PDB file of C-alpha atoms in Angstrom:
ATOM      1  CA  MET Q   1      38.429  92.821  28.516  1.00  0.00           C
ATOM      2  CA  PRO Q   2      42.079  93.836  28.794  1.00  0.00           C
ATOM      3  CA  GLY Q   3      44.189  93.652  25.653  1.00  0.00           C
ATOM      4  CA  TYR Q   4      46.642  91.131  27.082  1.00  0.00           C
ATOM      5  CA  VAL Q   5      44.001  88.364  27.110  1.00  0.00           C
ATOM      6  CA  TYR Q   6      43.278  88.565  23.397  1.00  0.00           C
ATOM      7  CA  GLY Q   7      44.877  85.650  21.567  1.00  0.00           C
ATOM      8  CA  PHE Q   8      44.284  82.631  19.405  1.00  0.00           C
ATOM      9  CA  ALA Q   9      45.285  79.046  18.737  1.00  0.00           C
ATOM     10  CA  ALA Q  10      45.706  77.672  15.217  1.00  0.00           C
ATOM     11  CA  GLY Q  11      45.848  74.078  14.065  1.00  0.00           C
ATOM     12  CA  ARG Q  12      44.072  71.256  12.255  1.00  0.00           C
ATOM     13  CA  TYR Q  13      41.467  70.775  14.944  1.00  0.00           C
ATOM     14  CA  ARG Q  14      38.557  68.442  15.343  1.00  0.00           C
ATOM     15  CA  GLU Q  15      35.697  70.308  16.980  1.00  0.00           C
ATOM     16  CA  VAL Q  16      32.505  69.821  18.927  1.00  0.00           C
ATOM     17  CA  VAL Q  17      29.897  72.591  19.149  1.00  0.00           C
ATOM     18  CA  GLN Q  18      27.384  72.391  21.966  1.00  0.00           C
ATOM     19  CA  PRO Q  19      24.479  74.846  21.622  1.00  0.00           C
ATOM     20  CA  GLY Q  20      22.777  76.415  24.598  1.00  0.00           C
ATOM     21  CA  ARG Q  21      22.356  79.761  26.333  1.00  0.00           C
ATOM     22  CA  VAL Q  22      26.142  79.873  26.187  1.00  0.00           C
ATOM     23  CA  ALA Q  23      27.406  78.228  23.002  1.00  0.00           C
ATOM     24  CA  LEU Q  24      30.340  75.938  23.824  1.00  0.00           C
ATOM     25  CA  ARG Q  25      33.066  74.839  21.417  1.00  0.00           C
ATOM     26  CA  TYR Q  26      35.733  72.211  22.116  1.00  0.00           C
ATOM     27  CA  LEU Q  27      38.842  71.793  19.941  1.00  0.00           C
ATOM     28  CA  SER Q  28      41.650  69.238  19.705  1.00  0.00           C
ATOM     29  CA  ALA Q  29      44.020  67.854  17.088  1.00  0.00           C
ATOM     30  CA  GLU Q  30      44.161  64.459  18.809  1.00  0.00           C
ATOM     31  CA  ARG Q  31      40.833  63.731  20.498  1.00  0.00           C
ATOM     32  CA  SER Q  32      37.672  62.389  18.914  1.00  0.00           C
ATOM     33  CA  PRO Q  33      34.399  64.300  19.260  1.00  0.00           C
ATOM     34  CA  ASP Q  34      33.203  61.795  21.868  1.00  0.00           C
ATOM     35  CA  GLU Q  35      36.404  62.214  23.857  1.00  0.00           C
ATOM     36  CA  LEU Q  36      36.099  66.000  23.687  1.00  0.00           C
ATOM     37  CA  ARG Q  37      32.569  65.810  25.083  1.00  0.00           C
ATOM     38  CA  ARG Q  38      33.842  63.651  27.947  1.00  0.00           C
ATOM     39  CA  VAL Q  39      36.792  65.916  28.749  1.00  0.00           C
ATOM     40  CA  PHE Q  40      34.672  69.067  28.846  1.00  0.00           C
ATOM     41  CA  ALA Q  41      31.455  67.586  30.228  1.00  0.00           C
ATOM     42  CA  PRO Q  42      31.420  69.865  33.333  1.00  0.00           C
ATOM     43  CA  THR Q  43      31.798  73.113  31.382  1.00  0.00           C
ATOM     44  CA  ALA Q  44      28.170  74.275  31.298  1.00  0.00           C
ATOM     45  CA  ASP Q  45      27.704  73.652  35.045  1.00  0.00           C
ATOM     46  CA  MET Q  46      31.040  75.331  35.739  1.00  0.00           C
ATOM     47  CA  LEU Q  47      30.083  78.516  33.904  1.00  0.00           C
ATOM     48  CA  ALA Q  48      26.667  78.566  35.580  1.00  0.00           C
ATOM     49  CA  PHE Q  49      28.288  78.222  39.016  1.00  0.00           C
ATOM     50  CA  PHE Q  50      30.755  81.058  38.422  1.00  0.00           C
ATOM     51  CA  ALA Q  51      28.008  83.256  36.967  1.00  0.00           C
ATOM     52  CA  GLU Q  52      25.926  82.784  40.106  1.00  0.00           C
ATOM     53  CA  ARG Q  53      28.850  83.554  42.412  1.00  0.00           C
ATOM     54  CA  ALA Q  54      29.811  86.594  40.345  1.00  0.00           C
ATOM     55  CA  GLY Q  55      26.266  87.896  40.016  1.00  0.00           C
ATOM     56  CA  LEU Q  56      26.970  88.253  36.295  1.00  0.00           C
ATOM     57  CA  PRO Q  57      25.934  85.871  33.504  1.00  0.00           C
ATOM     58  CA  TYR Q  58      28.592  84.671  31.107  1.00  0.00           C
ATOM     59  CA  ARG Q  59      28.730  86.923  28.047  1.00  0.00           C
ATOM     60  CA  GLY Q  60      29.265  85.535  24.538  1.00  0.00           C
ATOM     61  CA  ASP Q  61      30.344  82.029  23.571  1.00  0.00           C
ATOM     62  CA  TYR Q  62      33.107  79.991  25.198  1.00  0.00           C
ATOM     63  CA  GLN Q  63      35.780  77.884  23.585  1.00  0.00           C
ATOM     64  CA  GLN Q  64      38.300  75.436  25.056  1.00  0.00           C
ATOM     65  CA  ALA Q  65      41.205  74.149  22.987  1.00  0.00           C
ATOM     66  CA  LEU Q  66      43.584  71.313  23.739  1.00  0.00           C
ATOM     67  CA  VAL Q  67      46.924  72.401  22.291  1.00  0.00           C
ATOM     68  CA  ALA Q  68      50.337  70.770  22.036  1.00  0.00           C
ATOM     69  CA  ARG Q  69      51.985  72.512  24.979  1.00  0.00           C
ATOM     70  CA  THR Q  70      50.720  74.891  27.653  1.00  0.00           C
ATOM     71  CA  ILE Q  71      50.476  75.013  31.426  1.00  0.00           C
ATOM     72  CA  GLY Q  72      47.001  76.500  30.897  1.00  0.00           C
ATOM     73  CA  GLN Q  73      46.119  79.978  29.701  1.00  0.00           C
ATOM     74  CA  GLU Q  74      43.015  82.163  29.887  1.00  0.00           C
ATOM     75  CA  LEU Q  75      42.133  84.281  26.869  1.00  0.00           C
ATOM     76  CA  ALA Q  76      39.083  86.398  26.042  1.00  0.00           C
ATOM     77  CA  GLY Q  77      36.341  83.798  25.644  1.00  0.00           C
ATOM     78  CA  VAL Q  78      38.915  81.028  25.149  1.00  0.00           C
ATOM     79  CA  SER Q  79      40.860  78.721  27.443  1.00  0.00           C
ATOM     80  CA  LEU Q  80      43.951  76.825  26.300  1.00  0.00           C
ATOM     81  CA  LEU Q  81      44.774  73.496  27.942  1.00  0.00           C
ATOM     82  CA  SER Q  82      47.276  70.856  26.901  1.00  0.00           C
ATOM     83  CA  GLU Q  83      46.556  67.621  25.077  1.00  0.00           C
ATOM     84  CA  ALA Q  84      48.289  65.881  27.991  1.00  0.00           C
ATOM     85  CA  TYR Q  85      45.774  67.427  30.387  1.00  0.00           C
ATOM     86  CA  GLY Q  86      42.911  66.230  28.201  1.00  0.00           C
ATOM     87  CA  ALA Q  87      44.290  62.694  28.392  1.00  0.00           C
ATOM     88  CA  GLU Q  88      44.555  63.010  32.173  1.00  0.00           C
ATOM     89  CA  VAL Q  89      40.888  64.028  32.492  1.00  0.00           C
ATOM     90  CA  LEU Q  90      39.814  61.079  30.332  1.00  0.00           C
ATOM     91  CA  GLU Q  91      41.621  58.792  32.797  1.00  0.00           C
ATOM     92  CA  ALA Q  92      40.399  60.626  35.915  1.00  0.00           C
ATOM     93  CA  PRO Q  93      37.277  62.733  35.209  1.00  0.00           C
ATOM     94  CA  GLU Q  94      37.408  64.363  38.646  1.00  0.00           C
ATOM     95  CA  LYS Q  95      40.572  66.285  37.687  1.00  0.00           C
ATOM     96  CA  THR Q  96      38.693  69.390  36.606  1.00  0.00           C
ATOM     97  CA  ALA Q  97      40.649  71.945  38.636  1.00  0.00           C
ATOM     98  CA  LEU Q  98      42.710  73.349  35.774  1.00  0.00           C
ATOM     99  CA  MET Q  99      39.772  73.851  33.433  1.00  0.00           C
ATOM    100  CA  ALA Q 100      37.849  75.431  36.323  1.00  0.00           C
ATOM    101  CA  HIS Q 101      40.750  77.797  37.021  1.00  0.00           C
ATOM    102  CA  GLU Q 102      40.824  79.013  33.422  1.00  0.00           C
ATOM    103  CA  ALA Q 103      37.030  79.308  33.288  1.00  0.00           C
ATOM    104  CA  ALA Q 104      36.988  81.344  36.513  1.00  0.00           C
ATOM    105  CA  HIS Q 105      39.351  83.811  34.869  1.00  0.00           C
ATOM    106  CA  GLN Q 106      36.609  84.767  32.434  1.00  0.00           C
ATOM    107  CA  TRP Q 107      35.223  86.803  35.356  1.00  0.00           C
ATOM    108  CA  TRP Q 108      38.197  87.286  37.688  1.00  0.00           C
ATOM    109  CA  GLY Q 109      41.251  88.248  35.689  1.00  0.00           C
ATOM    110  CA  ASN Q 110      39.493  89.059  32.412  1.00  0.00           C
ATOM    111  CA  ARG Q 111      36.283  91.002  33.041  1.00  0.00           C
ATOM    112  CA  VAL Q 112      37.667  92.314  36.338  1.00  0.00           C
ATOM    113  CA  THR Q 113      41.439  92.599  35.996  1.00  0.00           C
ATOM    114  CA  CYS Q 114      44.259  93.966  38.119  1.00  0.00           C
ATOM    115  CA  ALA Q 115      45.243  97.542  37.249  1.00  0.00           C
ATOM    116  CA  SER Q 116      48.928  96.566  37.587  1.00  0.00           C
ATOM    117  CA  TRP Q 117      50.873  93.394  38.286  1.00  0.00           C
ATOM    118  CA  GLU Q 118      51.510  94.545  41.863  1.00  0.00           C
ATOM    119  CA  HIS Q 119      47.884  93.478  42.490  1.00  0.00           C
ATOM    120  CA  PHE Q 120      48.189  90.234  40.506  1.00  0.00           C
ATOM    121  CA  TRP Q 121      46.759  88.212  43.407  1.00  0.00           C
ATOM    122  CA  LEU Q 122      43.326  89.635  42.507  1.00  0.00           C
ATOM    123  CA  ASN Q 123      43.598  87.630  39.278  1.00  0.00           C
ATOM    124  CA  GLU Q 124      45.395  84.446  40.266  1.00  0.00           C
ATOM    125  CA  GLY Q 125      44.599  84.056  43.939  1.00  0.00           C
ATOM    126  CA  MET Q 126      40.944  84.654  43.101  1.00  0.00           C
ATOM    127  CA  ALA Q 127      40.934  82.105  40.263  1.00  0.00           C
ATOM    128  CA  ASN Q 128      42.567  79.517  42.536  1.00  0.00           C
ATOM    129  CA  PHE Q 129      40.045  80.192  45.286  1.00  0.00           C
ATOM    130  CA  MET Q 130      37.097  80.011  42.897  1.00  0.00           C
ATOM    131  CA  THR Q 131      38.439  76.718  41.548  1.00  0.00           C
ATOM    132  CA  ALA Q 132      38.247  75.313  45.063  1.00  0.00           C
ATOM    133  CA  ALA Q 133      34.730  76.730  45.478  1.00  0.00           C
ATOM    134  CA  TRP Q 134      33.750  74.936  42.264  1.00  0.00           C
ATOM    135  CA  LEU Q 135      35.240  71.669  43.540  1.00  0.00           C
ATOM    136  CA  GLN Q 136      33.320  72.109  46.786  1.00  0.00           C
ATOM    137  CA  HIS Q 137      30.117  72.526  44.748  1.00  0.00           C
ATOM    138  CA  ALA Q 138      30.817  69.650  42.345  1.00  0.00           C
ATOM    139  CA  GLN Q 139      32.708  67.128  44.475  1.00  0.00           C
ATOM    140  CA  GLY Q 140      31.968  67.980  48.097  1.00  0.00           C
ATOM    141  CA  GLU Q 141      33.580  69.530  51.152  1.00  0.00           C
ATOM    142  CA  ALA Q 142      36.535  67.147  51.248  1.00  0.00           C
ATOM    143  CA  ALA Q 143      37.643  68.307  47.794  1.00  0.00           C
ATOM    144  CA  TYR Q 144      37.573  71.931  48.981  1.00  0.00           C
ATOM    145  CA  GLN Q 145      39.485  71.155  52.143  1.00  0.00           C
ATOM    146  CA  ARG Q 146      42.199  69.362  50.161  1.00  0.00           C
ATOM    147  CA  GLN Q 147      42.758  72.557  48.212  1.00  0.00           C
ATOM    148  CA  VAL Q 148      42.897  74.591  51.426  1.00  0.00           C
ATOM    149  CA  ALA Q 149      45.384  72.158  52.974  1.00  0.00           C
ATOM    150  CA  GLY Q 150      47.576  72.426  49.880  1.00  0.00           C
ATOM    151  CA  TRP Q 151      47.612  76.235  50.040  1.00  0.00           C
ATOM    152  CA  ARG Q 152      48.394  76.134  53.747  1.00  0.00           C
ATOM    153  CA  ALA Q 153      51.287  73.721  53.180  1.00  0.00           C
ATOM    154  CA  ARG Q 154      52.768  75.993  50.505  1.00  0.00           C
ATOM    155  CA  LEU Q 155      52.494  78.996  52.842  1.00  0.00           C
ATOM    156  CA  ASP Q 156      54.104  77.017  55.654  1.00  0.00           C
ATOM    157  CA  ARG Q 157      57.059  76.295  53.359  1.00  0.00           C
ATOM    158  CA  LEU Q 158      57.372  79.953  52.359  1.00  0.00           C
ATOM    159  CA  ARG Q 159      57.493  80.993  55.996  1.00  0.00           C
ATOM    160  CA  ALA Q 160      60.013  78.287  56.845  1.00  0.00           C
ATOM    161  CA  LYS Q 161      62.262  79.576  54.033  1.00  0.00           C
ATOM    162  CA  GLY Q 162      61.764  83.209  55.003  1.00  0.00           C
ATOM    163  CA  THR Q 163      60.243  84.053  51.608  1.00  0.00           C
ATOM    164  CA  ASP Q 164      56.697  84.918  52.645  1.00  0.00           C
ATOM    165  CA  HIS Q 165      55.588  88.252  51.180  1.00  0.00           C
ATOM    166  CA  ALA Q 166      52.619  90.591  51.285  1.00  0.00           C
ATOM    167  CA  LEU Q 167      50.067  89.868  48.580  1.00  0.00           C
ATOM    168  CA  VAL Q 168      50.444  93.423  47.260  1.00  0.00           C
ATOM    169  CA  TYR Q 169      53.917  93.977  45.791  1.00  0.00           C
ATOM    170  CA  ALA Q 170      55.866  97.202  45.495  1.00  0.00           C
ATOM    171  CA  ALA Q 171      57.066  95.930  42.092  1.00  0.00           C
ATOM    172  CA  TRP Q 172      56.531  92.818  39.962  1.00  0.00           C
ATOM    173  CA  ASP Q 173      59.516  93.175  37.651  1.00  0.00           C
ATOM    174  CA  ALA Q 174      61.285  89.843  38.133  1.00  0.00           C
ATOM    175  CA  PRO Q 175      59.014  87.516  40.124  1.00  0.00           C
ATOM    176  CA  SER Q 176      60.492  84.321  41.520  1.00  0.00           C
ATOM    177  CA  ALA Q 177      58.781  80.965  41.892  1.00  0.00           C
ATOM    178  CA  ASP Q 178      58.129  81.883  45.530  1.00  0.00           C
ATOM    179  CA  ASP Q 179      56.510  85.142  44.456  1.00  0.00           C
ATOM    180  CA  ARG Q 180      54.157  83.191  42.215  1.00  0.00           C
ATOM    181  CA  THR Q 181      53.337  80.911  45.136  1.00  0.00           C
ATOM    182  CA  VAL Q 182      52.407  84.029  47.109  1.00  0.00           C
ATOM    183  CA  VAL Q 183      49.910  85.359  44.569  1.00  0.00           C
ATOM    184  CA  TYR Q 184      48.463  81.962  43.516  1.00  0.00           C
ATOM    185  CA  GLN Q 185      48.411  79.812  46.643  1.00  0.00           C
ATOM    186  CA  LYS Q 186      48.707  82.297  49.500  1.00  0.00           C
ATOM    187  CA  GLY Q 187      46.244  84.582  47.725  1.00  0.00           C
ATOM    188  CA  ALA Q 188      43.687  81.780  47.592  1.00  0.00           C
ATOM    189  CA  TYR Q 189      44.339  80.828  51.218  1.00  0.00           C
ATOM    190  CA  VAL Q 190      43.775  84.414  52.373  1.00  0.00           C
ATOM    191  CA  LEU Q 191      40.441  84.469  50.546  1.00  0.00           C
ATOM    192  CA  HIS Q 192      39.536  81.252  52.356  1.00  0.00           C
ATOM    193  CA  LEU Q 193      40.429  82.892  55.690  1.00  0.00           C
ATOM    194  CA  LEU Q 194      38.336  85.940  54.789  1.00  0.00           C
ATOM    195  CA  ARG Q 195      35.428  83.641  53.972  1.00  0.00           C
ATOM    196  CA  GLU Q 196      35.733  82.115  57.435  1.00  0.00           C
ATOM    197  CA  GLU Q 197      36.064  85.554  59.024  1.00  0.00           C
ATOM    198  CA  LEU Q 198      32.924  86.950  57.399  1.00  0.00           C
ATOM    199  CA  GLY Q 199      30.699  83.886  57.032  1.00  0.00           C
ATOM    200  CA  GLU Q 200      29.034  82.539  53.921  1.00  0.00           C
ATOM    201  CA  ALA Q 201      26.317  85.114  53.300  1.00  0.00           C
ATOM    202  CA  VAL Q 202      28.479  88.190  53.830  1.00  0.00           C
ATOM    203  CA  PHE Q 203      31.504  86.834  51.956  1.00  0.00           C
ATOM    204  CA  TRP Q 204      29.596  85.917  48.803  1.00  0.00           C
ATOM    205  CA  GLN Q 205      27.557  89.117  48.947  1.00  0.00           C
ATOM    206  CA  GLY Q 206      30.801  91.100  49.040  1.00  0.00           C
ATOM    207  CA  LEU Q 207      32.346  89.107  46.203  1.00  0.00           C
ATOM    208  CA  ARG Q 208      29.280  89.606  44.003  1.00  0.00           C
ATOM    209  CA  SER Q 209      29.244  93.327  44.741  1.00  0.00           C
ATOM    210  CA  TYR Q 210      32.961  93.624  43.947  1.00  0.00           C
ATOM    211  CA  THR Q 211      32.581  91.742  40.669  1.00  0.00           C
ATOM    212  CA  ARG Q 212      29.466  93.543  39.478  1.00  0.00           C
ATOM    213  CA  THR Q 213      30.716  96.992  40.448  1.00  0.00           C
ATOM    214  CA  HIS Q 214      34.007  96.557  38.586  1.00  0.00           C
ATOM    215  CA  ASP Q 215      32.835  94.527  35.591  1.00  0.00           C
ATOM    216  CA  GLY Q 216      34.846  95.687  32.582  1.00  0.00           C
ATOM    217  CA  ARG Q 217      37.280  97.657  34.737  1.00  0.00           C
ATOM    218  CA  ALA Q 218      40.771  97.436  36.194  1.00  0.00           C
ATOM    219  CA  VAL Q 219      41.042  97.206  39.977  1.00  0.00           C
ATOM    220  CA  VAL Q 220      43.463  97.497  42.863  1.00  0.00           C
ATOM    221  CA  THR Q 221      43.278  95.749  46.211  1.00  0.00           C
ATOM    222  CA  ALA Q 222      41.584  98.720  47.873  1.00  0.00           C
ATOM    223  CA  ASP Q 223      38.585  98.171  45.570  1.00  0.00           C
ATOM    224  CA  PHE Q 224      38.216  94.614  46.819  1.00  0.00           C
ATOM    225  CA  GLN Q 225      38.628  95.636  50.454  1.00  0.00           C
ATOM    226  CA  ARG Q 226      35.987  98.354  50.076  1.00  0.00           C
ATOM    227  CA  ALA Q 227      33.440  95.914  48.656  1.00  0.00           C
ATOM    228  CA  MET Q 228      34.032  93.384  51.428  1.00  0.00           C
ATOM    229  CA  GLU Q 229      33.793  96.077  54.123  1.00  0.00           C
ATOM    230  CA  GLN Q 230      30.513  97.338  52.712  1.00  0.00           C
ATOM    231  CA  ALA Q 231      29.106  93.812  52.801  1.00  0.00           C
ATOM    232  CA  ALA Q 232      30.413  93.230  56.317  1.00  0.00           C
ATOM    233  CA  GLY Q 233      29.246  96.612  57.620  1.00  0.00           C
ATOM    234  CA  ARG Q 234      32.547  97.107  59.433  1.00  0.00           C
ATOM    235  CA  PRO Q 235      36.195  97.956  58.773  1.00  0.00           C
ATOM    236  CA  LEU Q 236      38.498  95.101  57.825  1.00  0.00           C
ATOM    237  CA  ASP Q 237      41.757  97.020  58.209  1.00  0.00           C
ATOM    238  CA  ASP Q 238      43.214  94.599  60.757  1.00  0.00           C
ATOM    239  CA  PHE Q 239      42.648  91.608  58.481  1.00  0.00           C
ATOM    240  CA  PHE Q 240      43.951  93.305  55.334  1.00  0.00           C
ATOM    241  CA  GLN Q 241      46.983  94.809  57.051  1.00  0.00           C
ATOM    242  CA  ALA Q 242      47.976  91.442  58.513  1.00  0.00           C
ATOM    243  CA  TRP Q 243      47.221  89.195  55.534  1.00  0.00           C
ATOM    244  CA  VAL Q 244      47.210  91.306  52.379  1.00  0.00           C
ATOM    245  CA  TYR Q 245      49.487  94.299  52.895  1.00  0.00           C
ATOM    246  CA  GLY Q 246      51.785  92.560  55.378  1.00  0.00           C
ATOM    247  CA  THR Q 247      52.894  89.143  56.603  1.00  0.00           C
ATOM    248  CA  ALA Q 248      51.798  89.322  60.244  1.00  0.00           C
ATOM    249  CA  GLY Q 249      48.777  87.048  59.900  1.00  0.00           C
ATOM    250  CA  VAL Q 250      48.778  84.244  62.451  1.00  0.00           C
ATOM    251  CA  LEU Q 251      48.113  80.877  60.859  1.00  0.00           C
ATOM    252  CA  PRO Q 252      45.200  78.951  62.381  1.00  0.00           C
ATOM    253  CA  THR Q 253      46.094  75.867  64.350  1.00  0.00           C
ATOM    254  CA  VAL Q 254      45.734  72.743  62.233  1.00  0.00           C
ATOM    255  CA  PRO Q 255      43.619  70.145  64.077  1.00  0.00           C
ATOM    256  CA  VAL Q 256      45.444  66.943  64.973  1.00  0.00           C
ATOM    257  CA  SER Q 257      43.632  63.784  63.927  1.00  0.00           C
ATOM    258  CA  ALA Q 258      42.697  61.188  66.531  1.00  0.00           C
ATOM    259  CA  GLY Q 259      45.254  58.837  65.078  1.00  0.00           C
ATOM    260  CA  GLY Q 260      48.053  61.415  64.979  1.00  0.00           C
TER     261      GLY Q 260
END
């Protein structure tokens, strides 16, 4: 794993250890053991889902810590989430997107990481997309489509402001909030469009090949394109030039509801 994802959290934590093929450990200064089990109940299924999609089993043990303040952070074998988020999940157990995002990073962002920040979408766009794929698996198609609609709305706003940008940057020295929207939300939306372009079998075959081939390595966008082209058995230059290296991609028409 890359050096930048090594880190730790320190505090007077209560803990829960859940044995299994992957040993799980949950930590919090505020939550009881029972509450920790409830917050992190989906973890084992989550890791199994990502392992299947990656074609790579999870390696080692996995820890999740609720800490005083964080927007969420992936580390090597550890995810940090806030105590406030833990409270939110206790109130609404379906709100698993953030913990799924950080868990997805254990494969995409950690084991396979961008060679430079100019290709940051391979970390964050991928983790956002895989979060939606998890929600589709766990909560159904409507949950996935809500994520897609949210990404599309953010991209619509970027284009209305004139701040849309290619997913691959010439430099990532002083990214703006809009730049982060590009790599997180637009990146995920482009992966959704590629999934629709290629179909289920080919898309997931390509993603598994990409992940397995580059496990433990740093990648650039060309590595991802090559894996998807090999799975598809055809060039994907038009798609990647329009959506990844440029901003010429034409947004699909959004269906109008019968009542609208």
